[in-house]
mmCIF file of C-alpha atoms in Angstrom:
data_model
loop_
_atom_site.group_PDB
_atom_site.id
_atom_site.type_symbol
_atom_site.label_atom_id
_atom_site.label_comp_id
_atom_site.label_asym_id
_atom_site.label_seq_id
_atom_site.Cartn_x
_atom_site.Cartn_y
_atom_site.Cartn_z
ATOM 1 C CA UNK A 1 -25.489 4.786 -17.245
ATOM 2 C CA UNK A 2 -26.438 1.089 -16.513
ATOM 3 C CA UNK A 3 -28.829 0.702 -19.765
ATOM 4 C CA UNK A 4 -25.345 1.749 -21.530
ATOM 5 C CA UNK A 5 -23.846 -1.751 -20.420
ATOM 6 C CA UNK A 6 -26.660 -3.856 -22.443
ATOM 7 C CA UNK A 7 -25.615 -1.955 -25.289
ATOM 8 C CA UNK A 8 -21.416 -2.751 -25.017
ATOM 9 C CA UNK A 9 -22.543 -6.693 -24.799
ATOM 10 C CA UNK A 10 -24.537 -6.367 -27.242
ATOM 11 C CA UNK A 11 -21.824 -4.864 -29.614
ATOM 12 C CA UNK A 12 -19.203 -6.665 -27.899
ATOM 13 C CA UNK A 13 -21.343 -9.835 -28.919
ATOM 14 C CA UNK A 14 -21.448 -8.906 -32.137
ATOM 15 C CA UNK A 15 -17.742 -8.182 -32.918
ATOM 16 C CA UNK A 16 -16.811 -11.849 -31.878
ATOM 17 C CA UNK A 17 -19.436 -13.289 -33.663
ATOM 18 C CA UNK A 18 -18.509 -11.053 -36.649
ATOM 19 C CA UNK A 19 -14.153 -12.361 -36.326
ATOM 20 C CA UNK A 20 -13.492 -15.605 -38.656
ATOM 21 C CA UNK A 21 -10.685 -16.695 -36.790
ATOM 22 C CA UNK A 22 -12.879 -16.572 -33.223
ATOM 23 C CA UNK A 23 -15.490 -18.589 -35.088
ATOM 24 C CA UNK A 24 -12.980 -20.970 -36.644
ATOM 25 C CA UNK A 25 -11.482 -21.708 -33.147
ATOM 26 C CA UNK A 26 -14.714 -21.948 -31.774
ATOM 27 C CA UNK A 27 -16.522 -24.217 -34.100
ATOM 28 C CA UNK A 28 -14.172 -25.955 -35.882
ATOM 29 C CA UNK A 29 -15.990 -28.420 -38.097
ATOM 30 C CA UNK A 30 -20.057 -26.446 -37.187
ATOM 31 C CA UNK A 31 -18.054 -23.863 -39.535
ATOM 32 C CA UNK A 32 -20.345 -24.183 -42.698
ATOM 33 C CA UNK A 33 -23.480 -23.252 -42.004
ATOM 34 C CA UNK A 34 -25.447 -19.924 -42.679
ATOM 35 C CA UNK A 35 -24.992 -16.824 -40.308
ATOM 36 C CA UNK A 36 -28.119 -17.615 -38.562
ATOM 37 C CA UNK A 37 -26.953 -21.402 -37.826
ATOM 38 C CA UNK A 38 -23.729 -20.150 -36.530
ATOM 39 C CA UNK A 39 -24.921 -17.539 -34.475
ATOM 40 C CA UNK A 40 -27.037 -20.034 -32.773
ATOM 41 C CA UNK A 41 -23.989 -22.468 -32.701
ATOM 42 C CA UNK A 42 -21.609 -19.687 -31.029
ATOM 43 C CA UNK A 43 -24.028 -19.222 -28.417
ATOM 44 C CA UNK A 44 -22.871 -22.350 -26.718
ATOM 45 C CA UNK A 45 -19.244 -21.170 -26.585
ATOM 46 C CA UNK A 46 -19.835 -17.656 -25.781
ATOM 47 C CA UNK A 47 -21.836 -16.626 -22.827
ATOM 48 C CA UNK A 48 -22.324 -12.841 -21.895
ATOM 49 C CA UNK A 49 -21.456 -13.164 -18.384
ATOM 50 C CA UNK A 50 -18.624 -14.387 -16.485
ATOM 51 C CA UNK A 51 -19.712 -17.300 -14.642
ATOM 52 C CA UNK A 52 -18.633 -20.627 -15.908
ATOM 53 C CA UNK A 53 -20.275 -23.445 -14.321
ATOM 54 C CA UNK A 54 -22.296 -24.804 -15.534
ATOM 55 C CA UNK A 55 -21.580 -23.847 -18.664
ATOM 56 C CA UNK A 56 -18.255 -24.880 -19.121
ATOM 57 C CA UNK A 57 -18.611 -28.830 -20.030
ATOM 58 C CA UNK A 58 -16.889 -30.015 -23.158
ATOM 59 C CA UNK A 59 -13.535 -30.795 -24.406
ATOM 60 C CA UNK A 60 -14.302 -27.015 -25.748
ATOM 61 C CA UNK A 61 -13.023 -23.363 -25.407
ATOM 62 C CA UNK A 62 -15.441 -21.041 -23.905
ATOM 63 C CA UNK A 63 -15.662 -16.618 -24.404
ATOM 64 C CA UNK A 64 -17.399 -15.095 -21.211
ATOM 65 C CA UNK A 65 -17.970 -11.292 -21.157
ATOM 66 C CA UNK A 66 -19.458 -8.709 -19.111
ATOM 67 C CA UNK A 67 -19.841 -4.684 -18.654
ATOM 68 C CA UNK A 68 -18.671 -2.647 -16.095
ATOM 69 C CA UNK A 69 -17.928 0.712 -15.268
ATOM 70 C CA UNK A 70 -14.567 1.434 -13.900
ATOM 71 C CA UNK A 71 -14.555 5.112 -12.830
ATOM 72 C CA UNK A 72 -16.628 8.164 -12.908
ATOM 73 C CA UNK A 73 -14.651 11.219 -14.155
ATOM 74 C CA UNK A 74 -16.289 15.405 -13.853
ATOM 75 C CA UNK A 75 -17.840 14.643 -17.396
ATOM 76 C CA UNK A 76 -16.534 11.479 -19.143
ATOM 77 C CA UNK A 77 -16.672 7.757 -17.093
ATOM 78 C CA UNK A 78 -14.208 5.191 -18.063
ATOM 79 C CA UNK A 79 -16.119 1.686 -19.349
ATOM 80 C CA UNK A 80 -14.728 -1.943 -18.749
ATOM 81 C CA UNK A 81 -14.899 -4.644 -21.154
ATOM 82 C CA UNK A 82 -13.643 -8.332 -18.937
ATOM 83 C CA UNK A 83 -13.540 -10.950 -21.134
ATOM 84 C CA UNK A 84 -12.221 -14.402 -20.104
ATOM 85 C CA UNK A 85 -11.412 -17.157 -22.300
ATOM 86 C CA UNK A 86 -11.356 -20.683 -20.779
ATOM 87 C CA UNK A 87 -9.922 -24.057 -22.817
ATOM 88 C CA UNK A 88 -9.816 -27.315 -21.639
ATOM 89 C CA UNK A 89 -6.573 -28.644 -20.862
ATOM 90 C CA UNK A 90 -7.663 -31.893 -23.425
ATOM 91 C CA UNK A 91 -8.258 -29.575 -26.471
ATOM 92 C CA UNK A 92 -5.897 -30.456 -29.275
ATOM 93 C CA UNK A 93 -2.995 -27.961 -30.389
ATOM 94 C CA UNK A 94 -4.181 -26.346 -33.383
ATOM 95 C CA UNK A 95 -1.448 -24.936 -36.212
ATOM 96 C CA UNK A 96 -3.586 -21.345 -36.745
ATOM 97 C CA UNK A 97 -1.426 -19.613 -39.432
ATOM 98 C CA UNK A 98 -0.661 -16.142 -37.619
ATOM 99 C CA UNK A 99 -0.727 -16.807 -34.294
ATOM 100 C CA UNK A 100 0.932 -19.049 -31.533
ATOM 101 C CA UNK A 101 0.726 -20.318 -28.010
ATOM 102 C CA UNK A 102 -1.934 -22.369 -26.820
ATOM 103 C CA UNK A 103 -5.885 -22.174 -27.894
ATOM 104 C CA UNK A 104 -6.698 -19.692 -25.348
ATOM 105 C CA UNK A 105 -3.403 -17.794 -25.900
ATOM 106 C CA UNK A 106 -4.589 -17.663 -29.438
ATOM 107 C CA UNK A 107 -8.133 -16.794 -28.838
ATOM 108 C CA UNK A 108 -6.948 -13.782 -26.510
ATOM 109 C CA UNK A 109 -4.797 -12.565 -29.367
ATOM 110 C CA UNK A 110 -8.010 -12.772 -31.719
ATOM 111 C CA UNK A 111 -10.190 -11.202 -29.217
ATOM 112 C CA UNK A 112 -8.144 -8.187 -28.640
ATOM 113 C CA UNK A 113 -7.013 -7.679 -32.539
ATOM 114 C CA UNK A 114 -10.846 -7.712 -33.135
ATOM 115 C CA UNK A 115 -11.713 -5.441 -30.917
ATOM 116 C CA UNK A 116 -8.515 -3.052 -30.824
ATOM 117 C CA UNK A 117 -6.631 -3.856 -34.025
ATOM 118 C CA UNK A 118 -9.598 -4.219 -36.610
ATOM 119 C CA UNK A 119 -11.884 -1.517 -35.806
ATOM 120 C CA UNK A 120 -11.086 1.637 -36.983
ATOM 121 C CA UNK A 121 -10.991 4.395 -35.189
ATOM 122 C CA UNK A 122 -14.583 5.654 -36.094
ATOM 123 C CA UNK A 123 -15.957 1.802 -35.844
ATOM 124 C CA UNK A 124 -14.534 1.656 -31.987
ATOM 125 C CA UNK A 125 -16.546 4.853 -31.432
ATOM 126 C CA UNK A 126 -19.937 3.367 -32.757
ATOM 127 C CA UNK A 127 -19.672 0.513 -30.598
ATOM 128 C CA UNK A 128 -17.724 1.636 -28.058
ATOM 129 C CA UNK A 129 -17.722 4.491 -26.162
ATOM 130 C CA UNK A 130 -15.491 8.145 -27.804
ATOM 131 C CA UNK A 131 -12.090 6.491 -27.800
ATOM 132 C CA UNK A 132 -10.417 3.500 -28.705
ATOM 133 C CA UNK A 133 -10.328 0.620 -26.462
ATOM 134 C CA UNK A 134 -7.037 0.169 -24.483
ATOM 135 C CA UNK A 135 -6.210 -3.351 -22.706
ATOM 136 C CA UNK A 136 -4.966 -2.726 -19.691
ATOM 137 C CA UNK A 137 -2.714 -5.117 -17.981
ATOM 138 C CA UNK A 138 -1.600 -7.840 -16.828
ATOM 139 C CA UNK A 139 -3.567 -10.208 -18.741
ATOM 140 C CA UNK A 140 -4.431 -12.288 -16.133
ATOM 141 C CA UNK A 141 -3.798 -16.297 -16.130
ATOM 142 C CA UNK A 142 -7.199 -18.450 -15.482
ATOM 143 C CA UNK A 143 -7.390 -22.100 -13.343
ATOM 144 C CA UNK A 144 -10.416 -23.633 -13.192
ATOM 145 C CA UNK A 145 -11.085 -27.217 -12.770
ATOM 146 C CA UNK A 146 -9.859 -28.714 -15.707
ATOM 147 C CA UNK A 147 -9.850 -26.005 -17.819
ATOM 148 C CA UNK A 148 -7.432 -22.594 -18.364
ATOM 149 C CA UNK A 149 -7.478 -19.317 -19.797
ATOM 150 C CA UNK A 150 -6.551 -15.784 -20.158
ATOM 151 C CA UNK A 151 -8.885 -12.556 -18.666
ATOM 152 C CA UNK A 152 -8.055 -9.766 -20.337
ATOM 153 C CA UNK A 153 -10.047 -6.345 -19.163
ATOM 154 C CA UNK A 154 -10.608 -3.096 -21.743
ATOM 155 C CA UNK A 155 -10.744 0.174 -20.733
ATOM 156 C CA UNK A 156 -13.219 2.857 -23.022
ATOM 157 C CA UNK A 157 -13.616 6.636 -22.133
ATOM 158 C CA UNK A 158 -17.572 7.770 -23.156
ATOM 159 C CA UNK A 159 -19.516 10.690 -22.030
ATOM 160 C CA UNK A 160 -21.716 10.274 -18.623
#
């Protein structure tokens, strides 16, 4: 069961890498190079675990992520995606034809449509668990230092 949660960061990892509009957000102008180059270049802004300091340092937005399980069922056990988004408070407001709100209400509307919204039914499966991922709510609202966010938290069946 715990190898299992390697393997959902590793596709979660994957997915945002794989969204333009995360890597747009993310890297703004660093958007040119080669997939290599920004691979290594989105590893500075997203960070497969959920602790921020130090990490957190720029005038920057910042993806954290970690596995979980959240219950244990006869057969089937219920996985947990947490993902929290942090932007500092200086970032400038970006015009991001199709969405609205603030950089980290933006980036928590491209998170979830690339994980719920663009995989198909079949894709969620191969990544993630035998059902689709659900968000469950409330999206919660982040503080920290000079920086804010969203946490959002995804819910998968798979087999034990």
């Amino acid at each position: 069961m715990i190898k299992e949660l390697g393997t959902y960061k590793t596709n979660l990892l994957s997915i945002l890498r794989q969204s333009a509009p995360i890597r747009s957000v993310l890297l703004g102008d660093k958007y040119s190079g080669g997939a290599e180059e920004t691979d290594s270049a989105l590893e500075e802004y997203i960070r497969p675990f959920l602790y921020a300091e130090p990490s957190v340092t720029g005038i920057h937005s910042y993806i954290f992520y970690d596995t979980g399980i959240a219950a244990i069922q006869s057969n089937t056990k219920i996985m947990k995606l947490v993902i929290r988004i942090l932007t500092h408070r200086d970032c400038p407001q970006r015009d991001i034809s199709g969405y609205e709100g603030t950089e980290a209400d933006m980036l928590a509307a491209m998170v979830e449509e690339a994980l719920c919204k663009n995989l198909s039914a079949r894709e969620s499966m191969a990544s993630f668990g035998i059902g689709r991922l659900e968000l469950i709510p409330p999206v919660e609202i982040l503080s920290y230092r000079d920086y804010y966010g969203k946490e959002l938290v995804f819910h998968v069946p798979d087999f034990l």
